[in-house]
Coordinates of N, CA and C in Angstrom, one line a residue:
X29 N 0.8 -1.2 0.0 CA 0.0 0.0 0.0 C 0.9 1.2 0.0
X30 N 0.4 2.3 -0.6 CA 1.1 3.6 -0.7 C 0.3 4.6 0.1
X31 N 1.0 5.4 0.9 CA 0.3 6.5 1.6 C 0.9 7.8 1.0
X32 N 0.1 8.9 0.9 CA 0.5 10.2 0.6 C 0.2 11.1 1.8
X33 N 1.0 12.2 1.9 CA 0.8 13.1 3.0 C -0.6 13.8 2.9
X34 N -1.0 14.2 1.7 CA -2.3 14.8 1.5 C -3.5 13.8 1.8
X35 N -3.3 12.5 1.4 CA -4.3 11.5 1.7 C -4.4 11.3 3.2
X36 N -3.3 11.3 3.9 CA -3.4 11.1 5.3 C -4.0 12.3 6.0
X37 N -3.7 13.5 5.6 CA -4.2 14.7 6.2 C -5.7 14.8 6.0
X38 N -6.2 14.4 4.8 CA -7.7 14.4 4.6 C -8.4 13.4 5.5
X39 N -7.8 12.3 5.8 CA -8.5 11.3 6.6 C -8.2 11.5 8.1
X40 N -7.2 12.4 8.4 CA -6.9 12.7 9.8 C -6.7 11.4 10.6
X41 N -5.7 10.6 10.1 CA -5.5 9.2 10.7 C -4.5 9.3 11.9
X42 N -4.5 8.2 12.7 CA -3.6 8.0 13.7 C -2.5 7.1 13.1
X43 N -1.2 7.5 13.2 CA -0.1 6.6 12.7 C 0.3 5.7 13.8
X44 N 0.0 4.4 13.6 CA 0.3 3.4 14.6 C 1.9 3.3 14.7
X45 N 2.5 3.1 13.6 CA 4.0 2.9 13.6 C 4.6 3.7 12.4
X46 N 5.7 4.3 12.7 CA 6.4 5.0 11.7 C 7.8 4.4 11.8
X47 N 8.3 3.8 10.7 CA 9.6 3.2 10.6 C 10.4 4.0 9.6
X48 N 11.5 4.7 10.0 CA 12.3 5.5 9.2 C 13.5 4.6 8.7
X49 N 13.5 4.2 7.5 CA 14.6 3.4 6.9 C 15.8 4.3 6.5
X50 N 16.9 4.0 7.1 CA 18.1 4.8 6.8 C 19.0 4.1 5.8
X51 N 19.2 4.8 4.7 CA 20.0 4.3 3.6 C 21.1 5.3 3.3
X52 N 22.3 5.0 3.6 CA 23.4 5.9 3.4 C 23.4 7.0 4.5
X53 N 24.2 8.0 4.3 CA 24.3 9.0 5.3 C 23.2 10.0 5.3
X54 N 22.5 10.2 4.2 CA 21.5 11.2 4.2 C 20.3 10.9 3.2
X55 N 19.9 9.6 3.3 CA 18.7 9.2 2.5 C 17.8 8.3 3.4
X56 N 16.6 8.8 3.6 CA 15.7 8.2 4.5 C 14.4 8.0 3.8
X57 N 13.8 6.8 3.9 CA 12.4 6.5 3.4 C 11.6 6.1 4.6
X58 N 10.3 6.4 4.5 CA 9.4 6.2 5.6 C 8.3 5.1 5.3
X59 N 8.2 4.2 6.2 CA 7.2 3.1 6.2 C 6.2 3.4 7.3
X60 N 4.9 3.4 7.0 CA 3.8 3.7 7.9 C 2.9 2.5 8.1
X61 N 2.4 2.4 9.4 CA 1.3 1.4 9.7 C 0.2 2.2 10.2
X62 N -1.0 2.1 9.5 CA -2.2 2.8 9.8 C -3.3 1.7 9.9
X63 N -3.7 1.4 11.1 CA -4.7 0.3 11.3 C -4.0 -1.0 10.8
X64 N -4.7 -1.7 9.9 CA -4.2 -3.0 9.4 C -3.4 -2.8 8.2
X65 N -3.1 -1.6 7.7 CA -2.4 -1.3 6.5 C -1.0 -0.8 6.7
X66 N -0.1 -1.4 6.0 CA 1.3 -0.9 6.0 C 1.8 -0.6 4.6
X67 N 2.5 0.5 4.5 CA 3.0 0.9 3.2 C 4.0 2.0 3.3
X68 N 4.6 2.4 2.2 CA 5.6 3.5 2.1 C 4.9 4.8 2.0
X69 N 5.5 5.9 2.5 CA 5.0 7.2 2.3 C 5.5 7.7 0.9
X70 N 4.6 8.0 0.1 CA 4.9 8.3 -1.3 C 4.5 9.7 -1.7
X71 N 5.0 10.2 -2.8 CA 4.6 11.4 -3.4 C 3.3 11.2 -4.2
X72 N 2.6 12.2 -4.7 CA 1.4 12.1 -5.4 C 1.5 11.2 -6.7
X73 N 2.7 11.2 -7.2 CA 2.9 10.3 -8.4 C 3.3 8.9 -8.1
X74 N 3.2 8.5 -6.8 CA 3.4 7.1 -6.4 C 4.8 6.7 -6.1
X75 N 5.8 7.6 -6.2 CA 7.2 7.3 -5.9 C 7.4 7.5 -4.4
X76 N 8.2 6.7 -3.8 CA 8.5 6.9 -2.4 C 9.2 8.2 -2.1
X77 N 8.7 8.9 -1.1 CA 9.3 10.2 -0.7 C 10.6 9.9 -0.1
X78 N 11.6 10.7 -0.4 CA 12.9 10.5 0.2 C 13.2 11.8 1.0
X79 N 13.8 11.6 2.2 CA 14.1 12.7 3.1 C 15.6 12.7 3.3
X80 N 16.1 13.9 3.7 CA 17.6 14.0 3.9 C 18.0 14.0 5.4
X81 N 17.0 13.9 6.3 CA 17.3 13.9 7.7 C 16.1 13.3 8.5
X82 N 16.3 12.8 9.7 CA 15.2 12.4 10.5 C 14.4 13.6 10.9
X83 N 15.0 14.8 11.1 CA 14.3 16.0 11.4 C 13.3 16.4 10.3
X84 N 13.7 16.2 9.1 CA 12.8 16.5 7.9 C 11.6 15.6 8.0
X85 N 11.8 14.3 8.3 CA 10.7 13.4 8.4 C 9.7 13.9 9.6
X86 N 10.3 14.2 10.7 CA 9.5 14.7 11.8 C 8.7 15.9 11.5
X87 N 9.3 16.8 10.8 CA 8.6 18.0 10.4 C 7.4 17.7 9.4
X88 N 7.7 16.8 8.5 CA 6.6 16.4 7.6 C 5.4 15.7 8.2
X89 N 5.7 15.0 9.3 CA 4.6 14.3 10.0 C 4.1 15.0 11.3
X90 N 4.5 16.3 11.4 CA 4.2 17.0 12.7 C 2.7 17.1 13.0
X91 N 1.9 17.1 11.9 CA 0.4 17.2 12.1 C -0.3 16.0 12.6
X92 N 0.4 14.9 12.7 CA -0.2 13.6 13.0 C 0.1 13.1 14.4
X93 N -0.8 12.4 15.0 CA -0.5 11.7 16.2 C 0.2 10.4 15.9
X94 N 1.3 10.1 16.5 CA 2.2 8.9 16.2 C 2.4 8.1 17.5
X95 N 2.0 6.8 17.4 CA 2.2 6.0 18.6 C 3.7 5.6 18.8
X96 N 4.4 5.2 17.7 CA 5.8 4.7 17.8 C 6.6 5.0 16.6
X97 N 7.8 5.4 16.9 CA 8.7 5.7 15.8 C 10.0 4.9 15.9
X98 N 10.4 4.3 14.9 CA 11.7 3.5 14.9 C 12.6 3.9 13.8
X99 N 13.9 3.9 14.0 CA 14.9 4.2 13.0 C 15.5 2.8 12.7
X100 N 15.5 2.4 11.4 CA 16.0 1.1 11.0 C 17.2 1.3 10.1
X101 N 18.3 0.7 10.4 CA 19.5 0.9 9.6 C 20.1 -0.5 9.3
X102 N 20.3 -0.8 8.0 CA 20.9 -2.0 7.6 C 22.2 -1.6 6.9
X103 N 23.3 -2.2 7.3 CA 24.6 -1.8 6.7 C 24.9 -2.6 5.4
X104 N 25.2 -1.9 4.3 CA 25.5 -2.6 3.1 C 27.0 -2.9 3.0
X105 N 27.7 -2.9 4.1 CA 29.2 -3.0 4.0 C 29.6 -4.3 3.3
X106 N 29.1 -5.4 3.7 CA 29.5 -6.7 3.1 C 29.4 -6.7 1.5
X107 N 28.2 -6.2 1.1 CA 28.0 -6.1 -0.4 C 28.9 -5.1 -1.0
X108 N 29.3 -4.1 -0.4 CA 30.1 -3.0 -1.0 C 31.5 -3.5 -1.2
X109 N 32.0 -4.5 -0.5 CA 33.3 -5.0 -0.7 C 33.4 -6.4 -1.4
X110 N 32.2 -6.7 -2.0 CA 32.2 -7.9 -2.8 C 31.8 -9.2 -2.1
X111 N 31.5 -9.2 -0.8 CA 31.1 -10.3 -0.1 C 29.6 -10.6 -0.3
X112 N 29.1 -11.8 -0.1 CA 27.7 -12.0 -0.2 C 26.9 -11.2 0.9
X113 N 25.6 -11.0 0.6 CA 24.8 -10.2 1.5 C 24.9 -10.8 2.9
X114 N 25.0 -10.0 3.9 CA 25.2 -10.4 5.3 C 23.8 -10.8 5.9
X115 N 23.8 -11.8 6.8 CA 22.6 -12.2 7.5 C 22.5 -11.5 8.8
X116 N 23.2 -10.4 9.0 CA 23.2 -9.7 10.3 C 21.8 -9.0 10.4
X117 N 21.4 -8.9 11.6 CA 20.2 -8.2 11.9 C 20.4 -6.7 11.8
X118 N 19.3 -6.0 11.3 CA 19.5 -4.5 11.2 C 19.5 -3.8 12.6
X119 N 20.0 -2.7 12.7 CA 20.0 -1.9 13.9 C 18.7 -1.1 13.9
X120 N 17.9 -1.4 15.0 CA 16.6 -0.7 15.1 C 16.6 0.0 16.4
X121 N 16.4 1.3 16.3 CA 16.4 2.2 17.5 C 15.1 3.0 17.6
X122 N 14.5 2.9 18.8 CA 13.2 3.7 19.0 C 13.6 5.1 19.2
X123 N 12.8 6.0 18.6 CA 13.0 7.5 18.7 C 11.9 8.1 19.5
X124 N 12.2 9.1 20.3 CA 11.2 9.9 20.9 C 10.7 10.9 20.0
X125 N 9.5 11.2 19.9 CA 8.9 12.1 18.9 C 8.4 13.4 19.6

C-alpha cells in the first residue's frame, strides 16, 4: 500500500507505527502502519518520498498523532566489498517524537 501526505491529512489518521529506513548518510524512506495497512510514504505520483534527515521526516509528520517511531539501519558493508549479503540483523532504534 502507498500513503501520501495529502491523503493522510484528509483522513486525519492515527499513525500506529512510523519506521524510518536509513540508507546511506542522508537518505531516509518512511514506512507507515495505519490500522491494518502498512506501506511506504509516497509522493502524489506514487514514488517513495525521500528525506535528507530524521528531522525532515519529523517536520513532515508533525500534524499527526504517532504511537511509535523506529529508526532502522541495515549496513550494506559486506555487499560493498564484494562479499555475499550479510545475514546480520538491522540496527533498530526507538526514537522519541
